[in-house]
Short mmCIF file of C-alpha atoms in Angstrom, two decimals:
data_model
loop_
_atom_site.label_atom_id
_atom_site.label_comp_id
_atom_site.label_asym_id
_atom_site.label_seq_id
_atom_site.Cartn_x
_atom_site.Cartn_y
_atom_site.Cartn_z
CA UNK K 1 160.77 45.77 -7.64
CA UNK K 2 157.15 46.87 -7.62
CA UNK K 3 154.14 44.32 -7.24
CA UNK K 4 150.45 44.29 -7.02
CA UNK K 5 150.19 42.56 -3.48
CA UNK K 6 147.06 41.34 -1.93
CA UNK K 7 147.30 40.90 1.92
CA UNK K 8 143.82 40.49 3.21
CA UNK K 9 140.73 38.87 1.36
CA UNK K 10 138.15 41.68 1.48
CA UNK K 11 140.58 44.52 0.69
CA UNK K 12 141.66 45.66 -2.07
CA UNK K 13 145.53 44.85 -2.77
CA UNK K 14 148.50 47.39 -2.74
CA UNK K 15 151.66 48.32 -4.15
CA UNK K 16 154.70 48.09 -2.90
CA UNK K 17 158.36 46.82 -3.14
CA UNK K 18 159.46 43.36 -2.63
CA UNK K 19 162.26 41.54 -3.67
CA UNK K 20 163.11 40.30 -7.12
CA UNK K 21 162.25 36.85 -7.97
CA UNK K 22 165.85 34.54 -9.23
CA UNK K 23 166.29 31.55 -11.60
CA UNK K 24 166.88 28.76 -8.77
CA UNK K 25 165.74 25.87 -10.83
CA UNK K 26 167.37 24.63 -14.18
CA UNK K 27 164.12 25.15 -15.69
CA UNK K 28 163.03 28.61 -14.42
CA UNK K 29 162.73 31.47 -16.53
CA UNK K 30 162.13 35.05 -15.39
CA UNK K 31 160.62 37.78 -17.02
CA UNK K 32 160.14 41.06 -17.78
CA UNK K 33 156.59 42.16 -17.54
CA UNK K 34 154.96 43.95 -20.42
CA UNK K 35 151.69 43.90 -19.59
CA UNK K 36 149.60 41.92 -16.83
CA UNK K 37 145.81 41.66 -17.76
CA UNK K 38 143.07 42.13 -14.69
CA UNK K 39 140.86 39.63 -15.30
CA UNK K 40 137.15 39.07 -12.93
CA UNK K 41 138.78 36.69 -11.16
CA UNK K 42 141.03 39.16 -9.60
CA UNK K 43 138.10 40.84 -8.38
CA UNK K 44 136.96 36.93 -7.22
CA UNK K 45 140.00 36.31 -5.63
CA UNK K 46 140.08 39.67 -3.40
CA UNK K 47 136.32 38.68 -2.58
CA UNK K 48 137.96 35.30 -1.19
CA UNK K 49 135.99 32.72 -3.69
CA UNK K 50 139.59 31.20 -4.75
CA UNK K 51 140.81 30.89 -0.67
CA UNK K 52 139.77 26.91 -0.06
CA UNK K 53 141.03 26.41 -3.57
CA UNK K 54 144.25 28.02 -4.12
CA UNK K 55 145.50 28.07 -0.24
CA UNK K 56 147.55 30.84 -1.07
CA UNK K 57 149.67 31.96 1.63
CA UNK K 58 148.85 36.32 2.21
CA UNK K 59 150.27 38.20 1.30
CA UNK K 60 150.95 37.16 -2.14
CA UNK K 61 151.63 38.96 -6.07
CA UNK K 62 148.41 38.92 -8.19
CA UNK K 63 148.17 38.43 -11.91
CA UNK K 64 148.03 35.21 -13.72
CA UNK K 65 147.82 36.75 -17.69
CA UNK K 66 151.57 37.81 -18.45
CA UNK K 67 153.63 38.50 -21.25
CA UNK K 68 157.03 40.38 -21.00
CA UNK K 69 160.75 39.68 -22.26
CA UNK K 70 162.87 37.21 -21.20
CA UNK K 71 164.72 38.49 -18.04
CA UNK K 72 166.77 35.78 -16.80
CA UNK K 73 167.06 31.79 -17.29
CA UNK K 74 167.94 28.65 -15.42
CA UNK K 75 170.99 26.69 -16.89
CA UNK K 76 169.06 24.13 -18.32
CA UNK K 77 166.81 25.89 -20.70
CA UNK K 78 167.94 26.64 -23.89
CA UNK K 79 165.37 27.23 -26.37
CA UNK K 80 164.83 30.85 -25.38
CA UNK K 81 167.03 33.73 -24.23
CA UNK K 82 167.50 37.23 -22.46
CA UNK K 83 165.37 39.65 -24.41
CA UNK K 84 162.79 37.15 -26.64
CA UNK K 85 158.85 38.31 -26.40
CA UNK K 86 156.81 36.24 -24.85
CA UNK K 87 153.75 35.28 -23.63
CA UNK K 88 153.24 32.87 -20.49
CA UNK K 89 150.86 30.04 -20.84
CA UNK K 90 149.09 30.45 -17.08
CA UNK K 91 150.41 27.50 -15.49
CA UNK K 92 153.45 25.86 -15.17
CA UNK K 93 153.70 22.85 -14.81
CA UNK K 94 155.88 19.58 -14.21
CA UNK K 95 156.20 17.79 -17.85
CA UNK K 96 156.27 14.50 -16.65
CA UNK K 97 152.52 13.20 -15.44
CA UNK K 98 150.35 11.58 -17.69
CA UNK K 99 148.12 14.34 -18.25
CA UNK K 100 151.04 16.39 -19.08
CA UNK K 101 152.77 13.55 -21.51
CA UNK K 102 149.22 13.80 -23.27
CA UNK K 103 149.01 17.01 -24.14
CA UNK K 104 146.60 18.02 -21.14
CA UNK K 105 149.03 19.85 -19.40
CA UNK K 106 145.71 22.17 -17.93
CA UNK K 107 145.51 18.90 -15.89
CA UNK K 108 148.96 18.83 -14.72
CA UNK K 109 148.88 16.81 -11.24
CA UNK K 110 151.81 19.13 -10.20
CA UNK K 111 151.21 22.39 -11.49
CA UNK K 112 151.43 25.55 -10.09
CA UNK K 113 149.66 28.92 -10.86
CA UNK K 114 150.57 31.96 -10.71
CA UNK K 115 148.79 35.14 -9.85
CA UNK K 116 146.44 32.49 -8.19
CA UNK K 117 148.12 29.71 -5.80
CA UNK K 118 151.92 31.52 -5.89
CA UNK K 119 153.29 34.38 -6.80
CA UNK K 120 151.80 36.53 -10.28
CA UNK K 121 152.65 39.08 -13.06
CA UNK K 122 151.29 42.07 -11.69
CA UNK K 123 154.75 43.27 -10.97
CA UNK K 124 158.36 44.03 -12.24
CA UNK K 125 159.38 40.60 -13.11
CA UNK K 126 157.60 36.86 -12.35
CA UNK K 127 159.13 33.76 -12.32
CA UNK K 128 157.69 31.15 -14.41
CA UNK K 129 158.72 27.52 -16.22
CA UNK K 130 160.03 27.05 -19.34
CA UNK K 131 157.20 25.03 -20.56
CA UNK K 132 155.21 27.98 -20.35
CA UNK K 133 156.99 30.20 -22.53
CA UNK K 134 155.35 31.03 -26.51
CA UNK K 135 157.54 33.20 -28.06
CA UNK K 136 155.64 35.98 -29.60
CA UNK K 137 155.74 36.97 -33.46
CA UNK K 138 158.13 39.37 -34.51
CA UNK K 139 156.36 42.91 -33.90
CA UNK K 140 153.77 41.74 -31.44
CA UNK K 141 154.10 43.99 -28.04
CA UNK K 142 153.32 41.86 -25.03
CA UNK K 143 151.11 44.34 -23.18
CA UNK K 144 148.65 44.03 -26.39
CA UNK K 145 148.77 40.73 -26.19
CA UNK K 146 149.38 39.57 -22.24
CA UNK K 147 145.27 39.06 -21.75
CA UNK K 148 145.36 36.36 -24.40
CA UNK K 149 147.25 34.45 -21.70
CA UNK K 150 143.54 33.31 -19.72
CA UNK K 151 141.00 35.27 -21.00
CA UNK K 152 141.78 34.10 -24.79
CA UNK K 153 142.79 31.02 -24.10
CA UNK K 154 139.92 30.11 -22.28
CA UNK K 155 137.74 31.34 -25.00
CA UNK K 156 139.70 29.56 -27.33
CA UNK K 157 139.80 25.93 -25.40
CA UNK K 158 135.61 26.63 -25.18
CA UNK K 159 135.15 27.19 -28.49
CA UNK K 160 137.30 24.36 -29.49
CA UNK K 161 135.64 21.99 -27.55
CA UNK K 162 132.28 23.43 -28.99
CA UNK K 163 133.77 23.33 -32.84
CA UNK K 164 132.31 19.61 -33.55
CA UNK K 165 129.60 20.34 -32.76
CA UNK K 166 128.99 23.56 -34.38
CA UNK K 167 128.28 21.72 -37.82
CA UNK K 168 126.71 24.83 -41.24
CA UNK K 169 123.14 25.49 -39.46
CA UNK K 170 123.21 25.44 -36.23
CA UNK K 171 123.30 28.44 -33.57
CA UNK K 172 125.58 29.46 -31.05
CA UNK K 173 124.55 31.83 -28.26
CA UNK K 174 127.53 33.45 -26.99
CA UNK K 175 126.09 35.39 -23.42
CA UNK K 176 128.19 38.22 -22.77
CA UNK K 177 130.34 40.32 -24.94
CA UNK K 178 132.71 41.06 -22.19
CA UNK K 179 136.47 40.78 -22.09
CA UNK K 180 136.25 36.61 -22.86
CA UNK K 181 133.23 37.41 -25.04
CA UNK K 182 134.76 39.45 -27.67
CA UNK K 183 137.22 36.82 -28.01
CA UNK K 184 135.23 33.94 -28.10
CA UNK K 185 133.46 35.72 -30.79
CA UNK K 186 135.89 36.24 -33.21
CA UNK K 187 137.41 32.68 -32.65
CA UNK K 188 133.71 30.91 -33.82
CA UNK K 189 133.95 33.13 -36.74
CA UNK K 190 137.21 32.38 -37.22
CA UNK K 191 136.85 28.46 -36.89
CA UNK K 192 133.55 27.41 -37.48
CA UNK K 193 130.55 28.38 -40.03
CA UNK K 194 127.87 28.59 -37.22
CA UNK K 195 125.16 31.84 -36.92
CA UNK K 196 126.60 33.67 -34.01
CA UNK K 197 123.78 35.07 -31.78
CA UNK K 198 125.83 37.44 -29.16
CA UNK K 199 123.63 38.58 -26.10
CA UNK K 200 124.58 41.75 -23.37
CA UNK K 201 123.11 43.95 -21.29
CA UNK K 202 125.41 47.09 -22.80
CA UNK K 203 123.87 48.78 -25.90
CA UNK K 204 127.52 49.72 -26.55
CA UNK K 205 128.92 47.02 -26.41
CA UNK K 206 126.67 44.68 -28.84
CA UNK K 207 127.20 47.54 -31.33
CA UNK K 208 131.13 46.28 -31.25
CA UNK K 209 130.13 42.72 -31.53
CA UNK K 210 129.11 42.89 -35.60
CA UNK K 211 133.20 43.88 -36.48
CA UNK K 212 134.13 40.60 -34.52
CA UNK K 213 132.08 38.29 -36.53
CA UNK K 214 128.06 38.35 -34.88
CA UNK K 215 125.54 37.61 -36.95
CA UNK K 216 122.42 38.47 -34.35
CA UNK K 217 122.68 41.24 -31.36
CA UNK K 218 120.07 40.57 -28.31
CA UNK K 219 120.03 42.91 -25.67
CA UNK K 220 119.83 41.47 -22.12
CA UNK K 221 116.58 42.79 -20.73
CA UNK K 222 114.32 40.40 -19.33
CA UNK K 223 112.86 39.44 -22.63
CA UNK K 224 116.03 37.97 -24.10
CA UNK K 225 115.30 34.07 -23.74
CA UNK K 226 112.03 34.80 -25.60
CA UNK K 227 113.93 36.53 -28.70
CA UNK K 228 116.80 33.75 -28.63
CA UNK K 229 113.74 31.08 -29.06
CA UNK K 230 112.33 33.23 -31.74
CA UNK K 231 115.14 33.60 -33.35
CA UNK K 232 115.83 29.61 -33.29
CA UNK K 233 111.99 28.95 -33.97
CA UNK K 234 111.63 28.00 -30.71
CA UNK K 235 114.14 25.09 -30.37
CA UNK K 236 117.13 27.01 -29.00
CA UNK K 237 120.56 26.91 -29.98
CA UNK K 238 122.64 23.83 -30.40
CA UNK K 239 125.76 25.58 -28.41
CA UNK K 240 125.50 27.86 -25.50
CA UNK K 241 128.89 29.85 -24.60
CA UNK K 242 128.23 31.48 -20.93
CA UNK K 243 131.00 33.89 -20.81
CA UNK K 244 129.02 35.25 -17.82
CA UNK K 245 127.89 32.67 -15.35
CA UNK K 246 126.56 34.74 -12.75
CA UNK K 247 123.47 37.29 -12.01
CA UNK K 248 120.72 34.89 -14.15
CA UNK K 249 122.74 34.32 -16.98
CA UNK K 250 123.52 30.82 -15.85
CA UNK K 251 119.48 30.14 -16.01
CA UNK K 252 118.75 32.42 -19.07
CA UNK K 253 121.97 30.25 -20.85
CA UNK K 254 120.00 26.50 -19.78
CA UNK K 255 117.19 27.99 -21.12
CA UNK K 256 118.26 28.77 -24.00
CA UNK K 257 120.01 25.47 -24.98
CA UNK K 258 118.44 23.03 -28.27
CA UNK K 259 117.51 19.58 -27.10
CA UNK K 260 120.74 17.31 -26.53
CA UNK K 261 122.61 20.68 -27.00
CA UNK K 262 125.39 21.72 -24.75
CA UNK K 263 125.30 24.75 -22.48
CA UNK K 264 129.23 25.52 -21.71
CA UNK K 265 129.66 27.00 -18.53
CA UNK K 266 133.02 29.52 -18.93
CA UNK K 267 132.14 32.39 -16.46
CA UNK K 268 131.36 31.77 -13.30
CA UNK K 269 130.46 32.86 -9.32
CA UNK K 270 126.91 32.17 -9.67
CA UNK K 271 125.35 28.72 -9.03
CA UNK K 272 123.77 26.08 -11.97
CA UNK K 273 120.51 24.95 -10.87
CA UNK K 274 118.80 22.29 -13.09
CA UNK K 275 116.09 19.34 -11.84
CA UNK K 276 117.84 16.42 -13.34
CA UNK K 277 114.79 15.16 -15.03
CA UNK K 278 115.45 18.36 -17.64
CA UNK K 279 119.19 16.75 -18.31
CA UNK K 280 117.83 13.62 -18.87
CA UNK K 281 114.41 14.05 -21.09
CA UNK K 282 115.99 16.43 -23.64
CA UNK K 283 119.78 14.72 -23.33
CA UNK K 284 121.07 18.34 -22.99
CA UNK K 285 124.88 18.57 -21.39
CA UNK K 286 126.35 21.31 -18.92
CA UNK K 287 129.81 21.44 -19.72
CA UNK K 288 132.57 22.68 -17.69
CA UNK K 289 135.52 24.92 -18.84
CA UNK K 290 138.86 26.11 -17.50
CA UNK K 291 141.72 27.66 -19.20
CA UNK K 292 143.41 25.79 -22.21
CA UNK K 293 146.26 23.82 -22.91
CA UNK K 294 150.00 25.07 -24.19
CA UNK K 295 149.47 23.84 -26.94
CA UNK K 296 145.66 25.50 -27.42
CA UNK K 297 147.65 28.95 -26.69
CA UNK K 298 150.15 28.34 -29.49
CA UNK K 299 147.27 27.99 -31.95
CA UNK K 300 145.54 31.62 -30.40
CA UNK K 301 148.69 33.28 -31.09
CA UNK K 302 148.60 31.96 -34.75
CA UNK K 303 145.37 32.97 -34.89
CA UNK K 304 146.50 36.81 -33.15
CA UNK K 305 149.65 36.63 -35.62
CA UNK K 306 146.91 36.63 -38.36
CA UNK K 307 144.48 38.99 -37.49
CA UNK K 308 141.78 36.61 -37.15
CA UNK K 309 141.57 36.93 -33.44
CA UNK K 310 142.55 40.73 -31.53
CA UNK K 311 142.19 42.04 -28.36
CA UNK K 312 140.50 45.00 -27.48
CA UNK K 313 142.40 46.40 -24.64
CA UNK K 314 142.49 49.40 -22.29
CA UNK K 315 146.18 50.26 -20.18
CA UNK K 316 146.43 51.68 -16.77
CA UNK K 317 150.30 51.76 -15.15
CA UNK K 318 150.70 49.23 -12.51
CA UNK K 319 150.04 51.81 -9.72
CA UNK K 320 146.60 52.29 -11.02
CA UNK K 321 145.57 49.33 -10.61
CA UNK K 322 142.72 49.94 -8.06
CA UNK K 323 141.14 52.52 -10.42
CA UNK K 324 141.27 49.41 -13.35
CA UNK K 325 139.63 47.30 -10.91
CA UNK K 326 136.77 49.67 -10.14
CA UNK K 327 136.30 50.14 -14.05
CA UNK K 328 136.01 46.40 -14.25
CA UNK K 329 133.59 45.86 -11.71
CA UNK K 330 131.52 48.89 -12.05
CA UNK K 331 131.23 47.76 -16.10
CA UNK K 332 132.75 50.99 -17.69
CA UNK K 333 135.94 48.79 -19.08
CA UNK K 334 135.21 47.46 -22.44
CA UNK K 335 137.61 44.53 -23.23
CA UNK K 336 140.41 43.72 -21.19
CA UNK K 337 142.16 45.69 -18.59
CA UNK K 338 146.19 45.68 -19.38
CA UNK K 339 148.73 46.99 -16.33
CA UNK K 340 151.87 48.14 -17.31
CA UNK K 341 154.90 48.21 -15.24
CA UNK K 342 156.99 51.33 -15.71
CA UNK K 343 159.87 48.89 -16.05
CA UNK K 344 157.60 47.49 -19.17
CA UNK K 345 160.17 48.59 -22.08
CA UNK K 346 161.82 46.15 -25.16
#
């Protein structure tokens, strides 16, 4: 089969052919990829920020936001078969720890990760668990929805966390209205009645941001923190959603923040900088975020299956995917970048 293989950190990664993954396990499930979504970490990941952390072995299959068909299964699954749509919640993992028994299965203490620590969905076929598998609704293509997979769940698990404490009243600044932006965006208006202030550097893409649910559009331009105060007469908002968490925005997105607010840290590869006597004399919280739980992804796709929550997506086929990853890094993709396998077909 073909697969999106990276074999050196600092270089980009190449196609090629390498053998087809097999059900081994009773509880492995293969499938079909639909569509793979490029997310910034890719880019991360060939930059080497994820090497200490994952300890990948190179060279190794990238892609961790999947959705395809059911290929092949191991003898002990039975609640889904050759030929259901899915989509792949990102890890999978083991079922059995307590975090897992609890619902926190993002905390598994045996969990793999594909497309990150072992081997991904940019490719033919992946192998995954069956705890990972959400069947998709009836109608629902996988490469529309595959980016849902990190990128929306991740908004969604944010914004989830943020819901109690986005009571009628209060702000939330959502920086960046990126590929995790534009979902976290239409999941606030979608679960909460808070005024959505959505900041970006791209003209273009604020313009978007009104159809998804914003209520305010700030352009990033150096002046940005002082309009955000104006526009919150000069207390700041209660919730801070940094889908961006690099090049200032980490600062601008502290800055920004209401006394004992929360600034949630999503995006990431810059560096939070605060003197602690600022956390303690205004009780404001930084708040970390990773991707959600299975059970968070369920609820997306209810959300997707509803029309509350959509993805704006752009294809390339899976030998393209060095041209996707200069779009994403050189800012001319708007949404999420989607490869598609040739083999991608219901």
């Amino acid at each position: 089969m073909k697969a999106v293989r990276l074999h050196r950190y600092e270089e980009r990664p190449v196609v090629e052919g390498v053998g087809e993954p097999e059900a081994r396990r009773p509880y492995d499930v293969i499938v079909r990829v639909g569509g793979a979504g490029l997310c910034r970490t890719d880019l991360h990941i060939i930059e080497g920020q994820w090497a200490a952390k994952s300890n990948v072995a190179l060279p190794y299959i990238m892609g961790h936001e999947n959705a395809g068909w059911i290929h092949a299964v191991g003898p002990a699954v039975e609640h889904v078969r050759a030929g259901d749509a899915v989509i792949l919640h990102p890890l999978a993992t083991c079922g059995f720890c307590r975090a897992c028994r609890a619902g926190d299965d993002v905390h598994c203490e045996a969990s793999a990760f594909p497309g990150i620590d072992s081997d991904g969905g940019m490719a033919d076929l992946v192998r995954t668990s069956a705890r990972s598998v959400v069947k998709l609704t009836p109608g629902i293509e996988p490469a529309a929805v595959a980016a849902l997979a990190d990128a929306g769940l991740t908004a969604y698990h944010a914004v989830k966390k943020a819901v109690p404490l986005l009571y009628p009243g209060s702000t939330c600044v959502v920086m960046g209205a990126g590929g995790l932006g534009h979902i976290g965006i239409q999941c606030l208006r979608a679960m909460t009645a808070t005024r959505i202030v959505v900041l970006d550097p791209n003209e273009e893409a604020l313009t978007l941001t009104a159809d998804w649910g914003a209520d305010e559009m700030v352009l990033v331009d150096g002046k940005h923190v002082d309009r955000v105060l104006e526009l919150t007469d000069g207390k700041g908002a209660e919730v801070v959603l940094d889908f961006v968490g690099e090049r200032g925005a980490e600062r601008d997105s502290w800055a920004m923040t209401h006394r004992a607010g929360s600034d949630f840290v999503i995006g990431y590869g810059g560096t939070v900088d605060i003197p602690t006597i600022d956390v303690i004399s205004t009780e404001r919280n930084v708040v970390g975020n990773l991707v959600g739980s299975y059970n968070d992804l369920v609820e997306l796709m209810a959300l997707n299956a509803a029309g509350r929550v959509t993805m704006l997506t752009q294809t390339y086929p899976l030998d393209a995917v060095n041209d996707a990853m200069d779009d994403l890094d050189a800012g001319r993709l708007r949404g999420r970048g989607i490869l598609v396998p040739t083999t991608a077909a219901s």
